[in-house]
């Protein structure tokens, strides 16, 4: 059977002659993972004994902000000229890059952060806290003068919101704060490079070197910033805040804006927009893979996915316009034992080459890809403490997912679960889960190493 043959879900294909080929087959036809239709060999599949072992290449390189957060929780946001008391107070490290890489460290990777602080109490606290969490701070610049960056955060217990008032560090970081050789050496052995969009001049030099070394790049697009466009042009992946896509593209809707981003940034493999309690939307590019299906409006497609949401499900999940899993022995094994997360109402399941759908943005153009809607965990009000840093936790989890080659079907619920854990405590880091957290076990077990050995029968 040639690998280009495809079958709809309700079809009955001929028996597979080899599970190494690419077939589109219904789930009931999957063979048991321990045997093959090839009688000349007996394939034995064994899960790695330690399913929680981190990936071999664990170095994550980041560039961006690291600050001190002064968090004041209040019963309700104060009115003008009003005096109120805090219900709790905390001083803790913060900053988008600092938070995301702390998340990465707790998940078992080895992050390095390039940033700048002053030689003051706040700066020393920033460094000490990052080091305690396993973040490599050897590429920090410590200024003898000036001040370290800090943020006042008002956490409204009534509305479950937070308001941030940031004071930047001084003097700002410049690329020549570190020698070029020292700066570029930060990328040695790196699995991925991440920038939160700040310190853009330094981040651009690192991103250009990452491209030369073929190190994947993830850029956070929180808001329109100086130098962000140059970083996005080099990015392989982008994660945006809810307001950024339309602000940057001037598109009429978020889904159309995502189409516009992929058209304007041809190197981007996927773009994700985070939507808080509404979850996230991901647009993944397809490039010349599999059979092409008909064109569809991206807004219509998104509304169709939203109608398929099961509001009774509290845990994070996903809904996809197309569900794809690579056809290999590990896929068959994990699928058979039920380790893949549920795909609520998804239109079709493919094994093998990815199908191609043309997604049309109103007045924007078309792009080949698929749309995924990720849901957030429905956290009980009594457990929802503070949303500070939830987006940073989500990004940290996506970085981990990319380093472990997670499929988007697992990555989106995993990142949502990590972000939800962070919302159950005050501050951006208090609730960040360790990889031993039982709520993450099912995701991490899915990506255990599968060893395949063969012997003649």
Short mmCIF file of C-alpha atoms in Angstrom, two decimals:
data_model
loop_
_atom_site.label_atom_id
_atom_site.label_comp_id
_atom_site.label_asym_id
_atom_site.label_seq_id
_atom_site.Cartn_x
_atom_site.Cartn_y
_atom_site.Cartn_z
CA UNK A 1 0.00 0.00 0.00
CA UNK A 2 1.61 3.32 -1.01
CA UNK A 3 2.07 5.91 1.70
CA UNK A 4 -0.01 8.46 -0.18
CA UNK A 5 -3.23 6.47 0.33
CA UNK A 6 -5.73 8.01 2.76
CA UNK A 7 -9.03 6.75 4.12
CA UNK A 8 -11.90 8.59 5.83
CA UNK A 9 -12.69 7.60 9.41
CA UNK A 10 -15.61 5.40 8.44
CA UNK A 11 -13.70 3.47 5.77
CA UNK A 12 -12.14 0.03 6.06
CA UNK A 13 -8.61 0.06 4.68
CA UNK A 14 -6.65 -3.04 3.83
CA UNK A 15 -4.46 -4.44 6.60
CA UNK A 16 -1.22 -2.52 7.08
CA UNK A 17 1.83 -4.37 5.81
CA UNK A 18 4.19 -2.24 7.90
CA UNK A 19 3.47 0.16 10.72
CA UNK A 20 6.40 2.33 9.65
CA UNK A 21 4.47 3.60 6.62
CA UNK A 22 2.10 6.59 6.71
CA UNK A 23 -1.56 5.58 6.69
CA UNK A 24 -4.81 7.25 7.57
CA UNK A 25 -6.62 4.50 9.47
CA UNK A 26 -9.51 4.29 11.93
CA UNK A 27 -8.56 3.79 15.56
CA UNK A 28 -10.09 0.26 15.87
CA UNK A 29 -7.70 -0.99 13.16
CA UNK A 30 -4.58 -0.16 15.19
CA UNK A 31 -2.48 -3.23 15.91
CA UNK A 32 -1.38 -4.03 19.42
CA UNK A 33 1.90 -2.23 20.20
CA UNK A 34 3.85 -5.36 21.02
CA UNK A 35 3.43 -7.13 17.64
CA UNK A 36 3.83 -6.40 13.95
CA UNK A 37 2.24 -7.88 10.85
CA UNK A 38 5.76 -8.72 9.69
CA UNK A 39 6.20 -12.36 10.78
CA UNK A 40 9.98 -12.21 10.38
CA UNK A 41 10.42 -10.10 13.49
CA UNK A 42 8.98 -9.69 16.93
CA UNK A 43 8.95 -6.08 18.11
CA UNK A 44 9.10 -5.48 21.84
CA UNK A 45 8.11 -2.12 23.23
CA UNK A 46 9.25 -1.10 26.68
CA UNK A 47 8.52 2.14 28.49
CA UNK A 48 11.53 3.79 30.09
CA UNK A 49 11.78 2.91 33.76
CA UNK A 50 11.84 6.56 34.79
CA UNK A 51 8.98 8.20 32.93
CA UNK A 52 9.71 11.56 34.55
CA UNK A 53 13.27 11.86 33.21
CA UNK A 54 13.80 15.29 31.60
CA UNK A 55 15.03 15.51 27.98
CA UNK A 56 18.75 15.07 27.33
CA UNK A 57 19.32 18.57 25.88
CA UNK A 58 17.91 20.72 28.66
CA UNK A 59 19.56 24.10 28.11
CA UNK A 60 17.10 26.94 27.52
CA UNK A 61 18.54 30.40 26.82
CA UNK A 62 16.42 33.45 27.63
CA UNK A 63 16.81 37.20 27.40
CA UNK A 64 14.49 39.69 29.06
CA UNK A 65 13.20 41.21 32.26
CA UNK A 66 13.90 40.12 35.83
CA UNK A 67 12.47 42.36 38.54
CA UNK A 68 11.29 42.50 42.13
CA UNK A 69 7.50 42.36 42.61
CA UNK A 70 5.85 44.06 45.58
CA UNK A 71 2.45 42.37 45.76
CA UNK A 72 -0.36 43.87 47.83
CA UNK A 73 -3.62 41.91 47.95
CA UNK A 74 -6.69 44.00 48.81
CA UNK A 75 -10.36 43.18 49.42
CA UNK A 76 -11.36 45.45 46.52
CA UNK A 77 -9.53 47.89 44.26
CA UNK A 78 -9.29 51.29 45.98
CA UNK A 79 -11.32 54.28 44.87
CA UNK A 80 -9.56 57.62 44.21
CA UNK A 81 -8.23 59.24 47.39
CA UNK A 82 -9.25 56.20 49.46
CA UNK A 83 -7.12 54.58 52.19
CA UNK A 84 -7.34 50.80 52.52
CA UNK A 85 -5.42 47.96 54.11
CA UNK A 86 -3.85 44.92 52.51
CA UNK A 87 -5.17 41.44 53.19
CA UNK A 88 -1.70 40.03 52.46
CA UNK A 89 1.67 41.29 51.30
CA UNK A 90 4.55 39.57 49.48
CA UNK A 91 7.91 40.57 48.03
CA UNK A 92 9.04 38.17 45.29
CA UNK A 93 11.00 37.97 42.07
CA UNK A 94 9.13 38.77 38.87
CA UNK A 95 9.52 39.90 35.27
CA UNK A 96 8.29 37.98 32.23
CA UNK A 97 11.56 36.24 31.35
CA UNK A 98 12.48 35.65 34.99
CA UNK A 99 9.11 34.02 35.66
CA UNK A 100 9.07 31.92 32.48
CA UNK A 101 12.57 30.56 33.08
CA UNK A 102 11.78 29.84 36.73
CA UNK A 103 8.89 27.74 35.41
CA UNK A 104 11.26 26.01 32.99
CA UNK A 105 13.69 25.23 35.82
CA UNK A 106 10.99 23.72 38.03
CA UNK A 107 9.93 21.49 35.15
CA UNK A 108 13.43 20.05 35.03
CA UNK A 109 15.27 22.00 32.33
CA UNK A 110 18.44 24.09 32.70
CA UNK A 111 17.70 27.74 31.87
CA UNK A 112 20.18 30.59 31.40
CA UNK A 113 18.96 34.17 31.63
CA UNK A 114 20.61 37.25 30.14
CA UNK A 115 19.44 40.42 31.90
CA UNK A 116 20.64 43.39 33.99
CA UNK A 117 20.26 44.54 37.59
CA UNK A 118 22.00 47.05 39.82
CA UNK A 119 24.25 46.27 42.74
CA UNK A 120 21.54 47.06 45.27
CA UNK A 121 19.35 45.08 47.67
CA UNK A 122 16.70 44.43 45.03
CA UNK A 123 19.30 43.29 42.49
CA UNK A 124 20.90 40.86 44.90
CA UNK A 125 17.49 39.48 45.83
CA UNK A 126 16.64 38.96 42.14
CA UNK A 127 19.82 36.98 41.56
CA UNK A 128 19.57 34.95 44.76
CA UNK A 129 16.01 33.85 44.07
CA UNK A 130 16.74 32.84 40.48
CA UNK A 131 19.81 30.86 41.56
CA UNK A 132 17.79 29.09 44.26
CA UNK A 133 15.37 27.89 41.57
CA UNK A 134 18.16 26.61 39.34
CA UNK A 135 18.36 29.47 36.83
CA UNK A 136 21.89 30.21 35.56
CA UNK A 137 22.56 33.92 36.21
CA UNK A 138 26.21 33.96 35.11
CA UNK A 139 25.31 36.12 32.08
CA UNK A 140 23.64 38.86 34.15
CA UNK A 141 25.12 42.36 34.03
CA UNK A 142 25.36 43.96 37.49
CA UNK A 143 25.66 47.74 37.35
CA UNK A 144 27.57 49.48 40.14
CA UNK A 145 25.23 52.46 39.88
CA UNK A 146 21.55 53.04 39.25
CA UNK A 147 18.60 50.92 40.40
CA UNK A 148 17.21 47.47 39.73
CA UNK A 149 13.75 47.22 38.13
CA UNK A 150 10.73 46.67 40.35
CA UNK A 151 6.94 46.46 40.05
CA UNK A 152 4.11 47.33 42.43
CA UNK A 153 1.20 44.91 41.93
CA UNK A 154 -2.28 45.43 43.38
CA UNK A 155 -4.20 42.14 43.55
CA UNK A 156 -7.96 42.68 43.71
CA UNK A 157 -9.49 39.77 45.66
CA UNK A 158 -13.02 40.75 44.65
CA UNK A 159 -12.61 40.98 40.87
CA UNK A 160 -9.68 38.51 40.65
CA UNK A 161 -7.55 41.01 38.70
CA UNK A 162 -4.12 42.52 39.16
CA UNK A 163 -2.77 45.97 38.32
CA UNK A 164 0.96 46.40 37.66
CA UNK A 165 2.98 49.62 38.08
CA UNK A 166 6.51 49.11 36.78
CA UNK A 167 9.69 51.12 37.39
CA UNK A 168 12.39 50.20 34.84
CA UNK A 169 15.94 49.52 35.87
CA UNK A 170 18.65 52.10 35.24
CA UNK A 171 20.89 52.26 33.35
CA UNK A 172 19.20 50.10 30.68
CA UNK A 173 21.02 47.10 29.23
CA UNK A 174 23.07 47.62 26.06
CA UNK A 175 24.67 44.93 23.90
CA UNK A 176 28.19 46.13 24.76
CA UNK A 177 27.57 45.54 28.48
CA UNK A 178 28.96 42.07 27.69
CA UNK A 179 31.70 41.29 25.19
CA UNK A 180 30.33 39.82 21.99
CA UNK A 181 32.18 36.55 22.59
CA UNK A 182 30.76 36.26 26.11
CA UNK A 183 27.24 37.16 24.97
CA UNK A 184 27.19 34.63 22.14
CA UNK A 185 28.66 31.92 24.37
CA UNK A 186 25.38 32.00 26.30
CA UNK A 187 23.89 30.05 23.38
CA UNK A 188 26.40 27.20 23.65
CA UNK A 189 24.50 23.91 23.88
CA UNK A 190 21.14 25.71 23.76
CA UNK A 191 18.03 23.77 22.78
CA UNK A 192 15.89 26.89 22.28
CA UNK A 193 16.19 30.69 22.58
CA UNK A 194 13.38 32.71 24.18
CA UNK A 195 12.92 36.49 24.38
CA UNK A 196 10.13 38.35 26.15
CA UNK A 197 10.56 41.30 23.74
CA UNK A 198 12.46 43.51 26.17
CA UNK A 199 16.18 44.36 26.00
CA UNK A 200 15.59 44.19 22.26
CA UNK A 201 19.08 45.21 21.10
CA UNK A 202 20.76 42.45 23.08
CA UNK A 203 18.00 39.96 22.22
CA UNK A 204 18.42 40.69 18.50
CA UNK A 205 22.13 39.82 18.55
CA UNK A 206 21.33 36.56 20.33
CA UNK A 207 18.47 35.77 17.94
CA UNK A 208 20.66 36.37 14.89
CA UNK A 209 23.29 34.00 16.29
CA UNK A 210 20.57 31.47 17.14
CA UNK A 211 19.46 31.52 13.50
CA UNK A 212 23.04 30.92 12.40
CA UNK A 213 23.32 27.95 14.79
CA UNK A 214 19.84 26.69 13.83
CA UNK A 215 18.55 27.04 17.39
CA UNK A 216 14.73 27.47 17.42
CA UNK A 217 13.47 30.87 18.58
CA UNK A 218 10.33 31.67 20.58
CA UNK A 219 9.33 35.32 20.89
CA UNK A 220 6.76 36.67 23.33
CA UNK A 221 4.63 39.49 21.91
CA UNK A 222 2.93 41.10 24.88
CA UNK A 223 2.50 44.52 23.31
CA UNK A 224 3.91 46.55 20.43
CA UNK A 225 7.47 47.45 21.47
CA UNK A 226 10.54 49.01 19.93
CA UNK A 227 12.59 46.35 18.16
CA UNK A 228 9.93 43.65 18.43
CA UNK A 229 9.35 43.49 14.67
CA UNK A 230 12.99 42.59 14.07
CA UNK A 231 12.78 39.78 16.62
CA UNK A 232 9.53 38.40 15.19
CA UNK A 233 11.06 38.18 11.70
CA UNK A 234 13.58 35.67 13.08
CA UNK A 235 11.14 33.70 15.23
CA UNK A 236 10.05 30.11 14.74
CA UNK A 237 7.24 30.45 17.31
CA UNK A 238 5.29 33.38 18.74
CA UNK A 239 3.04 33.66 21.79
CA UNK A 240 0.88 36.80 22.01
CA UNK A 241 -1.26 38.50 24.62
CA UNK A 242 -4.97 38.89 23.87
CA UNK A 243 -4.65 42.45 22.52
CA UNK A 244 -1.44 42.13 20.51
CA UNK A 245 -2.59 40.38 17.29
CA UNK A 246 -5.11 43.03 16.32
CA UNK A 247 -2.95 45.90 17.57
CA UNK A 248 -0.02 44.72 15.43
CA UNK A 249 -1.91 43.70 12.29
CA UNK A 250 -4.99 45.99 12.43
CA UNK A 251 -7.06 42.97 11.42
CA UNK A 252 -10.83 43.00 12.14
CA UNK A 253 -10.73 39.97 14.46
CA UNK A 254 -8.27 37.85 16.45
CA UNK A 255 -8.47 34.78 14.14
CA UNK A 256 -7.94 36.95 11.06
CA UNK A 257 -5.04 38.62 12.84
CA UNK A 258 -3.43 35.21 13.38
CA UNK A 259 -3.70 34.52 9.65
CA UNK A 260 -2.10 37.91 9.01
CA UNK A 261 0.78 37.13 11.39
CA UNK A 262 1.60 33.89 9.54
CA UNK A 263 1.46 35.72 6.21
CA UNK A 264 3.71 38.55 7.42
CA UNK A 265 6.16 36.22 9.19
CA UNK A 266 6.92 33.32 6.83
CA UNK A 267 9.33 31.64 9.27
CA UNK A 268 6.70 31.22 12.01
CA UNK A 269 5.61 27.60 12.54
CA UNK A 270 2.80 28.49 14.95
CA UNK A 271 1.36 31.48 16.76
CA UNK A 272 -0.63 31.29 19.99
CA UNK A 273 -2.78 34.00 21.53
CA UNK A 274 -3.54 33.60 25.25
CA UNK A 275 -7.02 34.64 26.42
CA UNK A 276 -6.96 34.15 30.20
CA UNK A 277 -9.91 32.18 31.50
CA UNK A 278 -11.11 31.71 27.91
CA UNK A 279 -8.04 29.61 27.10
CA UNK A 280 -6.01 30.18 23.96
CA UNK A 281 -6.12 29.96 20.16
CA UNK A 282 -3.31 28.43 18.15
CA UNK A 283 -2.77 28.66 14.40
CA UNK A 284 -0.25 26.11 13.12
CA UNK A 285 1.24 26.43 9.66
CA UNK A 286 1.21 23.50 7.21
CA UNK A 287 3.74 23.47 4.38
CA UNK A 288 3.06 21.13 1.48
CA UNK A 289 2.07 18.12 3.58
CA UNK A 290 -0.69 15.70 2.74
CA UNK A 291 -3.82 16.19 0.64
CA UNK A 292 -5.35 19.65 0.39
CA UNK A 293 -8.92 20.26 1.54
CA UNK A 294 -11.28 23.09 0.75
CA UNK A 295 -10.82 26.70 1.81
CA UNK A 296 -12.72 27.93 4.87
CA UNK A 297 -13.08 31.25 6.68
CA UNK A 298 -11.04 31.25 9.88
CA UNK A 299 -13.77 33.07 11.86
CA UNK A 300 -16.35 30.50 10.82
CA UNK A 301 -13.98 27.70 11.74
CA UNK A 302 -13.27 29.17 15.18
CA UNK A 303 -16.98 29.54 15.93
CA UNK A 304 -17.46 25.91 14.93
CA UNK A 305 -14.75 24.83 17.37
CA UNK A 306 -16.27 26.93 20.16
CA UNK A 307 -19.65 25.25 19.68
CA UNK A 308 -17.97 21.90 20.29
CA UNK A 309 -16.69 22.89 23.74
CA UNK A 310 -17.97 20.80 26.61
CA UNK A 311 -18.59 23.30 29.41
CA UNK A 312 -18.93 20.49 31.94
CA UNK A 313 -15.24 19.57 31.58
CA UNK A 314 -13.15 21.40 34.19
CA UNK A 315 -9.69 20.21 33.16
CA UNK A 316 -7.81 21.81 30.25
CA UNK A 317 -8.34 20.19 26.87
CA UNK A 318 -8.27 21.18 23.21
CA UNK A 319 -10.46 21.22 20.13
CA UNK A 320 -8.81 21.07 16.72
CA UNK A 321 -9.98 21.52 13.16
CA UNK A 322 -7.82 18.47 12.39
CA UNK A 323 -6.22 16.01 14.80
CA UNK A 324 -2.85 14.71 13.65
CA UNK A 325 -0.50 12.15 15.14
CA UNK A 326 2.65 10.90 13.39
CA UNK A 327 2.28 7.25 12.41
CA UNK A 328 4.98 5.37 14.29
CA UNK A 329 5.27 2.65 16.89
CA UNK A 330 5.34 5.07 19.83
CA UNK A 331 2.14 6.72 18.58
CA UNK A 332 0.42 3.36 18.30
CA UNK A 333 1.52 2.35 21.79
CA UNK A 334 0.44 5.58 23.51
CA UNK A 335 -2.79 5.73 21.56
CA UNK A 336 -3.63 2.15 22.43
CA UNK A 337 -3.16 2.66 26.17
CA UNK A 338 -5.11 5.91 26.14
CA UNK A 339 -2.38 8.43 26.92
CA UNK A 340 -3.44 11.02 24.34
CA UNK A 341 -5.71 13.76 25.71
CA UNK A 342 -9.33 13.79 24.49
CA UNK A 343 -10.12 15.66 21.29
CA UNK A 344 -13.61 16.96 21.97
CA UNK A 345 -15.62 17.06 18.78
CA UNK A 346 -12.66 17.41 16.44
CA UNK A 347 -13.57 16.93 12.83
CA UNK A 348 -11.23 14.13 11.77
CA UNK A 349 -8.19 12.16 12.97
CA UNK A 350 -5.18 11.61 10.73
CA UNK A 351 -2.22 9.30 11.13
CA UNK A 352 0.78 10.00 8.93
CA UNK A 353 1.27 13.11 6.81
CA UNK A 354 -0.55 16.24 7.90
CA UNK A 355 -3.53 17.30 5.78
CA UNK A 356 -3.64 20.86 4.47
CA UNK A 357 -6.54 23.28 4.96
CA UNK A 358 -6.59 26.77 3.49
CA UNK A 359 -7.75 29.21 6.17
CA UNK A 360 -9.08 32.55 4.97
CA UNK A 361 -8.93 35.77 6.98
CA UNK A 362 -11.43 38.48 6.05
CA UNK A 363 -9.64 40.93 3.77
CA UNK A 364 -6.30 39.40 4.79
CA UNK A 365 -5.54 36.42 2.55
CA UNK A 366 -5.20 32.68 3.07
CA UNK A 367 -2.71 30.44 4.82
CA UNK A 368 -2.41 26.65 4.93
CA UNK A 369 -2.69 25.22 8.40
CA UNK A 370 -4.98 24.13 11.20
CA UNK A 371 -6.67 25.93 14.06
CA UNK A 372 -6.69 24.71 17.65
CA UNK A 373 -8.75 26.02 20.54
CA UNK A 374 -7.24 25.35 23.95
CA UNK A 375 -9.42 25.55 27.05
CA UNK A 376 -8.34 26.81 30.47
CA UNK A 377 -8.91 24.95 33.70
CA UNK A 378 -12.10 25.96 35.46
CA UNK A 379 -10.58 26.89 38.81
CA UNK A 380 -13.09 27.02 41.72
CA UNK A 381 -13.42 30.61 43.02
CA UNK A 382 -12.20 29.52 46.44
CA UNK A 383 -8.94 28.31 44.87
CA UNK A 384 -8.31 31.23 42.49
CA UNK A 385 -5.90 33.54 44.34
CA UNK A 386 -3.89 35.59 41.84
CA UNK A 387 -3.43 35.62 38.06
CA UNK A 388 -0.06 37.42 38.20
CA UNK A 389 2.39 35.58 35.98
CA UNK A 390 -0.13 33.12 34.53
CA UNK A 391 0.94 34.02 30.99
CA UNK A 392 4.61 33.60 31.93
CA UNK A 393 3.85 30.14 33.34
CA UNK A 394 2.05 29.23 30.11
CA UNK A 395 5.08 30.32 28.06
CA UNK A 396 7.46 28.40 30.30
CA UNK A 397 5.38 25.26 29.79
CA UNK A 398 5.35 25.77 26.00
CA UNK A 399 9.15 26.09 26.07
CA UNK A 400 9.31 22.76 27.93
CA UNK A 401 6.90 21.21 25.42
CA UNK A 402 9.04 22.32 22.48
CA UNK A 403 12.15 20.90 24.12
CA UNK A 404 10.42 17.52 24.52
CA UNK A 405 8.76 17.49 21.09
CA UNK A 406 5.23 17.47 22.50
CA UNK A 407 2.46 17.54 19.92
CA UNK A 408 0.15 20.59 20.16
CA UNK A 409 -2.67 18.27 21.28
CA UNK A 410 -0.72 17.67 24.48
CA UNK A 411 1.15 20.97 24.69
CA UNK A 412 -1.90 23.23 24.99
CA UNK A 413 -3.60 21.35 27.88
CA UNK A 414 -0.21 20.94 29.58
CA UNK A 415 0.56 24.66 29.41
CA UNK A 416 -2.94 25.50 30.63
CA UNK A 417 -2.50 23.12 33.57
CA UNK A 418 0.82 24.74 34.56
CA UNK A 419 -0.72 28.22 34.32
CA UNK A 420 -3.70 27.14 36.42
CA UNK A 421 -1.40 25.86 39.14
CA UNK A 422 0.28 29.24 39.22
CA UNK A 423 -3.07 30.98 39.82
CA UNK A 424 -3.61 29.14 43.09
CA UNK A 425 -1.11 31.24 45.08
CA UNK A 426 -0.12 34.88 45.50
CA UNK A 427 2.63 36.06 43.18
CA UNK A 428 4.08 35.00 39.85
CA UNK A 429 6.22 32.16 41.20
CA UNK A 430 4.74 30.81 44.44
CA UNK A 431 2.35 28.45 42.66
CA UNK A 432 4.64 27.39 39.79
CA UNK A 433 4.52 23.58 39.87
CA UNK A 434 7.48 21.23 40.07
CA UNK A 435 7.66 18.41 37.52
CA UNK A 436 6.80 16.04 40.38
CA UNK A 437 3.39 17.72 40.79
CA UNK A 438 0.75 14.96 40.42
CA UNK A 439 -1.39 17.25 38.26
CA UNK A 440 1.34 17.12 35.59
CA UNK A 441 2.02 13.39 35.79
CA UNK A 442 -0.28 12.36 32.94
CA UNK A 443 1.35 14.85 30.54
CA UNK A 444 4.90 13.92 31.46
CA UNK A 445 4.18 10.19 31.31
CA UNK A 446 2.90 10.62 27.76
CA UNK A 447 6.36 11.67 26.71
CA UNK A 448 8.28 8.87 28.37
CA UNK A 449 10.98 7.37 26.24
CA UNK A 450 9.85 4.31 24.30
CA UNK A 451 12.57 1.81 23.53
CA UNK A 452 11.96 -0.52 20.57
CA UNK A 453 14.04 -3.68 20.18
CA UNK A 454 13.71 -6.43 17.59
CA UNK A 455 14.67 -10.08 17.37
CA UNK A 456 14.19 -12.78 14.80
CA UNK A 457 11.44 -15.27 15.52
#
